[in-house]
Coordinates of C-alpha atoms in Angstrom, one line a residue:
Chain O
M1477 CA 81.0 256.4 203.1
T1478 CA 83.8 256.5 200.6
W1479 CA 86.7 254.2 200.1
L1480 CA 89.3 255.7 197.8
D1481 CA 92.8 255.4 196.4
V1482 CA 93.1 259.1 196.8
P1483 CA 92.0 261.5 199.6
A1484 CA 88.6 262.8 198.8
P1485 CA 86.4 265.6 200.2
W1486 CA 84.7 264.5 203.4
A1487 CA 86.1 261.0 203.1
M1488 CA 85.5 259.2 206.4
R1489 CA 86.9 255.8 206.0
L1490 CA 90.0 254.0 204.8
Q1491 CA 91.0 254.1 201.2
D1492 CA 90.3 251.1 198.9
A1493 CA 92.7 248.3 199.4
A1494 CA 95.2 247.5 196.7
S1495 CA 97.4 245.1 198.6
P1496 CA 96.9 242.2 201.1
N1497 CA 98.2 244.4 203.9
Q1498 CA 95.5 247.0 203.4
E1499 CA 92.9 244.3 203.1
G1500 CA 94.0 243.0 206.5
I1501 CA 93.8 246.5 207.9
H1502 CA 90.2 246.9 206.6
E1503 CA 89.3 243.6 208.3
L1504 CA 90.9 244.5 211.6
Y1505 CA 89.1 247.9 211.4
D1506 CA 85.7 246.2 211.1
H1507 CA 86.6 243.6 213.8
I1508 CA 87.6 246.3 216.3
M1509 CA 84.5 248.4 215.3
F1510 CA 82.3 245.5 216.5
Y1511 CA 83.8 245.6 220.0
L1512 CA 83.7 249.4 220.0
A1513 CA 79.9 249.3 219.3
L1514 CA 79.5 246.7 222.1
V1515 CA 81.4 248.8 224.6
L1516 CA 79.7 252.0 223.6
G1517 CA 76.3 250.3 224.0
L1518 CA 77.1 248.9 227.4
V1519 CA 78.7 252.1 228.8
S1520 CA 75.8 254.3 227.5
Y1521 CA 73.2 252.0 229.0
M1522 CA 74.9 252.0 232.4
T1523 CA 75.4 255.7 232.3
I1524 CA 71.8 256.4 231.5
V1525 CA 70.6 254.0 234.2
I1526 CA 72.8 255.6 236.8
V1527 CA 71.8 259.1 235.9
K1528 CA 68.1 258.2 235.7
D1529 CA 67.9 256.2 238.9
F1530 CA 70.4 257.7 241.3
T1531 CA 70.6 261.4 240.5
K1532 CA 68.5 262.7 243.4
N1533 CA 68.7 259.7 245.7
K1534 CA 70.9 260.6 248.6
F1535 CA 70.8 257.2 250.1
A1536 CA 71.7 255.3 247.0
H1537 CA 75.4 254.8 247.8
K1538 CA 75.2 255.1 251.6
Q1539 CA 76.1 251.5 252.4
L1540 CA 78.1 250.8 249.2
R1541 CA 81.7 250.8 250.2
H1542 CA 83.1 247.8 248.4
G1543 CA 81.8 245.2 246.0
Q1544 CA 84.2 242.3 245.3
T1545 CA 82.1 240.6 242.6
L1546 CA 81.5 243.9 240.8
E1547 CA 85.2 244.8 240.9
I1548 CA 86.2 241.4 239.5
I1549 CA 83.6 241.9 236.7
W1550 CA 84.7 245.4 235.8
T1551 CA 88.4 244.4 235.7
M1552 CA 87.9 241.1 233.8
F1553 CA 85.6 242.4 231.2
P1554 CA 87.8 245.2 229.8
A1555 CA 90.8 242.9 230.0
L1556 CA 88.9 240.3 227.9
I1557 CA 87.8 242.9 225.3
L1558 CA 91.4 244.2 225.0
L1559 CA 92.7 240.6 224.6
L1560 CA 90.1 239.9 221.9
M1561 CA 91.3 243.1 220.0
S1562 CA 95.0 242.5 220.6
F1563 CA 95.3 239.0 219.0
P1564 CA 94.1 239.9 215.5
S1565 CA 96.0 243.1 215.8
F1566 CA 99.4 241.4 216.6
I1567 CA 98.8 238.8 213.9
L1568 CA 98.3 241.5 211.3
L1569 CA 101.3 243.5 212.6
Y1570 CA 103.7 240.7 212.3
L1571 CA 102.4 239.5 209.0
S1572 CA 102.8 243.1 207.6
D1573 CA 106.3 243.3 208.8
E1574 CA 107.4 240.2 207.0
V1575 CA 109.4 240.7 203.7
L1576 CA 109.1 237.5 201.7
T1577 CA 111.1 236.8 198.5
P1578 CA 110.7 240.2 196.8
A1579 CA 111.1 240.1 193.1
L1580 CA 112.1 243.8 192.9
T1581 CA 113.7 246.3 195.2
V1582 CA 113.2 250.0 195.2
K1583 CA 115.2 252.4 197.3
I1584 CA 113.4 255.4 198.5
V1585 CA 115.2 258.4 200.0
G1586 CA 113.4 261.2 201.7
L1587 CA 114.8 264.7 201.5
Q1588 CA 113.7 268.2 202.4
W1589 CA 111.3 268.4 200.7
Y1590 CA 111.1 265.8 197.9
W1591 CA 111.6 262.1 197.4
K1592 CA 114.3 260.3 195.5
Y1593 CA 113.6 256.8 194.0
E1594 CA 116.2 254.3 192.9
Y1595 CA 115.6 251.1 191.0
S1596 CA 118.5 249.3 192.6
D1597 CA 118.2 246.1 190.6
F1598 CA 118.7 247.9 187.2
V1599 CA 121.5 249.9 185.7
N1600 CA 121.5 252.2 182.7
K1601 CA 123.8 252.0 179.7
T1602 CA 126.6 253.8 181.6
G1603 CA 126.3 251.3 184.5
E1604 CA 124.6 253.6 187.0
T1605 CA 121.5 252.6 188.9
L1606 CA 118.3 254.1 187.7
E1607 CA 117.3 256.9 190.0
Y1608 CA 115.3 260.1 189.8
E1609 CA 113.7 262.7 192.0
S1610 CA 110.1 263.5 192.5
Y1611 CA 108.8 266.9 193.3
I1612 CA 105.3 268.2 194.0
M1613 CA 103.6 270.0 191.1
P1614 CA 103.4 273.6 192.1
D1615 CA 100.0 275.3 191.9
D1616 CA 100.8 277.4 188.9
M1617 CA 102.0 274.4 186.9
L1618 CA 98.9 272.2 187.5
E1619 CA 96.9 271.2 184.5
E1620 CA 93.2 271.1 184.9
G1621 CA 92.1 267.9 186.6
N1622 CA 95.4 267.4 188.5
T1623 CA 95.1 266.8 192.2
R1624 CA 96.5 269.8 194.1
L1625 CA 99.1 268.9 196.7
L1626 CA 99.1 265.3 195.6
D1627 CA 100.4 265.2 192.0
T1628 CA 104.1 265.1 191.4
D1629 CA 106.3 265.6 188.3
T1630 CA 107.5 262.0 188.3
S1631 CA 106.1 259.0 190.0
I1632 CA 107.2 255.6 191.1
V1633 CA 106.2 253.1 188.5
L1634 CA 105.8 249.5 189.6
P1635 CA 104.5 246.2 188.1
V1636 CA 101.2 244.6 189.2
D1637 CA 101.1 241.3 191.1
T1638 CA 104.8 241.4 191.9
H1639 CA 106.4 241.4 195.3
V1640 CA 108.2 244.7 195.7
R1641 CA 110.5 245.6 198.5
F1642 CA 111.0 249.2 199.5
I1643 CA 114.2 250.1 201.3
V1644 CA 113.5 253.4 202.9
T1645 CA 115.9 256.0 204.3
A1646 CA 116.4 259.8 204.5
N1647 CA 119.2 262.2 203.9
D1648 CA 118.6 265.1 206.2
V1649 CA 115.8 264.7 208.8
M1650 CA 113.2 262.0 209.5
H1651 CA 110.5 261.6 206.9
S1652 CA 107.9 258.9 206.6
F1653 CA 106.9 257.0 203.4
A1654 CA 103.2 256.3 203.4
V1655 CA 100.7 255.0 200.8
P1656 CA 97.3 254.3 202.5
S1657 CA 95.9 252.2 199.6
L1658 CA 98.8 249.7 200.1
G1659 CA 98.7 249.8 203.9
I1660 CA 102.3 251.1 204.0
K1661 CA 103.7 253.6 206.5
I1662 CA 107.3 253.4 207.3
D1663 CA 109.8 256.0 208.8
A1664 CA 112.6 257.2 206.6
T1665 CA 115.4 257.8 209.1
P1666 CA 118.9 259.2 208.2
G1667 CA 121.6 256.6 208.7
R1668 CA 119.2 253.7 208.8
L1669 CA 117.6 251.4 206.2
N1670 CA 114.0 250.4 206.9
Q1671 CA 112.4 247.8 204.7
V1672 CA 108.8 247.0 203.9
S1673 CA 107.2 245.0 201.1
T1674 CA 104.0 245.1 199.2
L1675 CA 102.1 243.2 196.5
M1676 CA 99.9 245.4 194.4
E1677 CA 96.9 243.5 193.2
R1678 CA 95.5 245.9 190.7
T1679 CA 96.8 248.6 188.3
G1680 CA 96.1 252.2 189.1
V1681 CA 97.5 255.3 190.7
F1682 CA 98.0 255.5 194.5
Y1683 CA 98.9 258.7 196.4
G1684 CA 100.6 259.2 199.7
Q1685 CA 102.0 262.0 201.8
C1686 CA 105.0 262.4 204.0
S1687 CA 103.8 261.3 207.4
E1688 CA 106.6 262.5 209.8
L1689 CA 106.8 266.2 210.4
C1690 CA 110.0 267.1 208.5
G1691 CA 110.0 270.9 208.3
V1692 CA 108.2 273.8 206.8
N1693 CA 107.3 272.1 203.5
H1694 CA 106.3 268.8 205.1
A1695 CA 102.9 269.1 203.4
L1696 CA 104.5 269.6 200.0
M1697 CA 106.2 266.3 199.4
P1698 CA 103.6 263.8 198.3
M1699 CA 104.3 260.5 196.7
K1700 CA 102.6 259.2 193.6
M1701 CA 102.8 255.6 192.7
Q1702 CA 101.6 254.1 189.4
C1703 CA 101.0 250.4 189.2
V1704 CA 101.1 249.1 185.6
T1705 CA 101.3 245.8 183.8
M1706 CA 104.6 244.0 183.6
E1707 CA 104.9 244.9 179.9
D1708 CA 104.4 248.5 180.6
F1709 CA 106.8 248.4 183.5
L1710 CA 109.5 246.9 181.3
T1711 CA 108.9 249.6 178.6
Y1712 CA 109.1 252.2 181.3
L1713 CA 112.4 250.8 182.5
S1714 CA 114.0 250.7 179.1
E1715 CA 112.9 254.3 178.4
L1716 CA 114.4 255.3 181.8
S1717 CA 117.7 253.6 181.1
E1718 CA 118.3 255.4 177.8
Chain G
M874 CA 49.6 251.6 286.2
L875 CA 52.2 250.1 288.5
R876 CA 54.2 248.9 285.5
Q877 CA 54.1 252.3 283.9
T878 CA 55.4 253.9 287.1
F879 CA 58.2 251.4 287.2
A880 CA 59.1 252.0 283.6
R881 CA 59.1 255.7 284.0
S882 CA 61.2 255.5 287.1
I883 CA 63.8 253.3 285.4
R884 CA 63.9 255.6 282.4
F885 CA 64.1 258.6 284.6
N886 CA 67.0 257.2 286.6
S887 CA 69.0 255.8 283.7
T888 CA 72.3 257.5 282.6
V889 CA 70.7 258.5 279.3
A890 CA 67.9 260.3 281.0
K891 CA 70.4 262.1 283.1
T892 CA 72.5 263.3 280.2
A893 CA 69.5 264.2 277.9
P894 CA 66.7 264.7 280.2
R895 CA 65.0 267.6 278.4
A896 CA 64.1 268.4 274.9
L897 CA 66.5 271.0 273.3
S898 CA 64.8 274.3 273.1
N899 CA 63.3 275.4 269.8
A900 CA 65.5 278.5 269.8
Y901 CA 68.5 276.3 269.9
V902 CA 67.7 273.9 267.1
N903 CA 65.0 275.5 265.0
Q904 CA 65.7 276.8 261.4
L905 CA 69.1 275.2 261.5
E906 CA 69.5 275.3 257.7
A907 CA 69.7 279.1 257.8
R908 CA 72.6 279.4 260.2
W909 CA 74.3 276.0 260.4
E910 CA 77.2 276.9 258.0
T911 CA 77.9 280.2 259.8
L912 CA 78.1 278.6 263.2
P913 CA 81.5 278.4 264.8
Q914 CA 83.1 275.0 264.8
A915 CA 82.8 274.7 268.6
D916 CA 79.0 275.5 268.5
Q917 CA 78.5 273.0 265.7
S918 CA 80.3 270.3 267.8
A919 CA 78.3 271.2 270.9
L920 CA 75.0 271.0 269.0
I921 CA 76.0 267.6 267.4
N922 CA 76.8 266.2 270.8
D923 CA 73.6 267.5 272.3
L924 CA 71.6 265.9 269.5
K925 CA 73.6 262.7 269.8
E926 CA 72.7 262.4 273.5
R927 CA 69.0 263.2 272.8
M928 CA 68.9 260.5 270.1
K929 CA 69.9 257.8 272.6
I930 CA 66.3 257.8 273.9
S931 CA 63.4 256.7 271.8
W932 CA 63.3 258.8 268.7
G933 CA 59.6 259.1 269.0
E934 CA 60.1 261.4 272.0
L935 CA 62.2 263.9 270.0
T936 CA 60.5 267.2 269.1
P937 CA 59.9 268.0 265.4
A938 CA 62.6 270.7 265.6
E939 CA 65.1 268.2 266.9
K940 CA 64.3 265.6 264.2
K941 CA 64.6 268.2 261.5
A942 CA 67.9 269.5 262.9
A943 CA 69.3 265.9 263.2
Y944 CA 68.3 265.1 259.7
Y945 CA 69.8 268.3 258.4
I946 CA 73.1 267.7 260.0
S947 CA 73.3 264.1 258.7
Y948 CA 71.9 264.5 255.2
G949 CA 71.3 268.2 254.6
E950 CA 72.8 270.1 251.7
W951 CA 75.9 271.4 253.3
G952 CA 79.6 270.5 253.3
P953 CA 80.2 267.7 250.8
R954 CA 76.5 267.6 250.0
A955 CA 76.2 271.2 249.1
P956 CA 74.7 271.8 245.6
L957 CA 77.3 272.1 242.9
Y958 CA 75.9 275.3 241.5
S959 CA 74.6 278.3 243.4
P960 CA 71.6 279.9 241.8
G961 CA 73.4 282.4 239.6
D962 CA 76.1 279.9 238.3
K963 CA 74.1 278.2 235.5
S964 CA 73.3 281.4 233.7
K965 CA 76.9 282.6 234.2
V966 CA 78.2 279.4 232.5
F967 CA 75.5 279.7 229.8
W968 CA 76.3 283.3 228.9
G969 CA 80.1 282.7 229.1
T970 CA 79.7 279.9 226.6
M971 CA 77.5 282.1 224.3
I972 CA 80.1 284.9 224.4
G973 CA 82.9 282.4 223.6
M974 CA 80.9 281.0 220.7
F975 CA 80.1 284.4 219.3
A976 CA 83.8 285.4 219.6
G977 CA 84.7 282.3 217.7
L978 CA 82.2 283.1 215.0
V979 CA 83.5 286.7 214.7
I980 CA 87.1 285.4 214.3
F981 CA 85.9 282.9 211.7
V982 CA 84.0 285.4 209.6
G983 CA 86.9 287.9 210.0
L984 CA 89.4 285.4 208.7
K985 CA 87.1 284.4 205.8
T986 CA 86.6 288.1 204.9
F987 CA 90.3 289.0 204.8
A988 CA 91.6 285.6 203.5
G989 CA 93.3 285.4 200.1
S990 CA 91.4 284.1 197.0
K991 CA 90.5 280.4 196.7
S992 CA 92.9 278.0 194.9
V993 CA 92.4 277.6 191.2
T994 CA 91.5 274.0 191.8
M995 CA 88.5 274.8 194.0
N996 CA 85.8 274.8 191.4
R997 CA 83.4 272.3 189.9
E998 CA 85.0 272.1 186.4
W999 CA 88.4 271.3 187.9
H1000 CA 86.9 268.6 190.2
E1001 CA 85.0 267.1 187.3
K1002 CA 88.3 266.9 185.3
S1003 CA 89.9 265.4 188.3
D1004 CA 87.2 262.7 188.4
E1005 CA 87.9 261.9 184.7
Y1006 CA 91.6 261.7 185.2
L1007 CA 91.3 259.5 188.3
K1008 CA 88.8 257.3 186.6
S1009 CA 91.2 256.9 183.7
Q1010 CA 93.9 255.9 186.3
N1011 CA 91.6 253.2 187.7
A1012 CA 91.3 255.0 191.1
N1013 CA 88.8 253.5 193.4
P1014 CA 87.3 250.8 191.2
F1015 CA 85.0 249.4 193.8
T1016 CA 82.8 252.0 195.3
G1017 CA 82.9 255.0 192.9
Y1018 CA 84.6 258.2 193.3
S1019 CA 84.0 262.0 193.2
Q1020 CA 86.2 265.0 193.9
V1021 CA 83.3 267.3 193.3
Q1022 CA 82.4 269.3 196.4

């Protein structure tokens, strides 16, 4: 079992959490897995018993037309299980949707087939907002060790332990901005601004891929996010604004 | 003696005895399994009715052939209780699946044979370099990480 910031060969589970949202998703996953194991055990047991005891018994169901108690049980039990799963799920959903006092806003625009990032809170010396585009690294330009189909020429650089708000939109067709380690997946829709926030709890590099089928190069517009210390972030910003 | 005579006369004069006085002939009900499904609907209904009448008397008085026929009609393997598969069906399904799997294998091997060369990134050295790079980037600090396949 592997938990990763990046996709890995044969990875079966969720990527490592780097934000409270993703930690919540991990917890919900484990929670629902418990009920799943319970239901799997019960259904398997009943199936085996039915197959074993009643396969060749022609009289087994002869008088069985209706069972009130049984029907109440098999209606109530799944309803109860669904309720037990839905409460933590809705709590997490609404908590994840909340955007609380962000310290920094980044605008993200999806285009066919690349991303454009804009640090809307900052301007350069000529008074324009800081913005740049990010393209996938083509295979022939990869340096040894780069991750194919994931590395980009530029990446979003963000400070650690800071509430960041992403304003997400698109310029042509629908895209989807997704970073599994942060538990983010939000549609980028033309003519609409969607917002989502995150709090990265550790420095590192996080990868994501466009998650809404957007055309022939849908697979070739990954996003790379670097989380750095506040000092490094400020240095990066001042370099960018020059 | 007298009581038996009375009982016999009552039974003999009852309506049941009048409708089903005699056992159905062996020729009529024997070996029903072999021909039941090919019998015309009218004959089936007639036979069912005859047996129904016979079963109104004590079942102990039915002939073995009648008992077998009545059981077959009620619980035998015909109509909704017919077996799901006829004798040849299972091997047909088995061989159909085998041929399908073999065809899939042929397509897979064919595609592998005529496919283009592997990407430059698909080798151990590259994967090890990826590991180094990702480690330097603090990727997956909790549970370890490897791109090596």
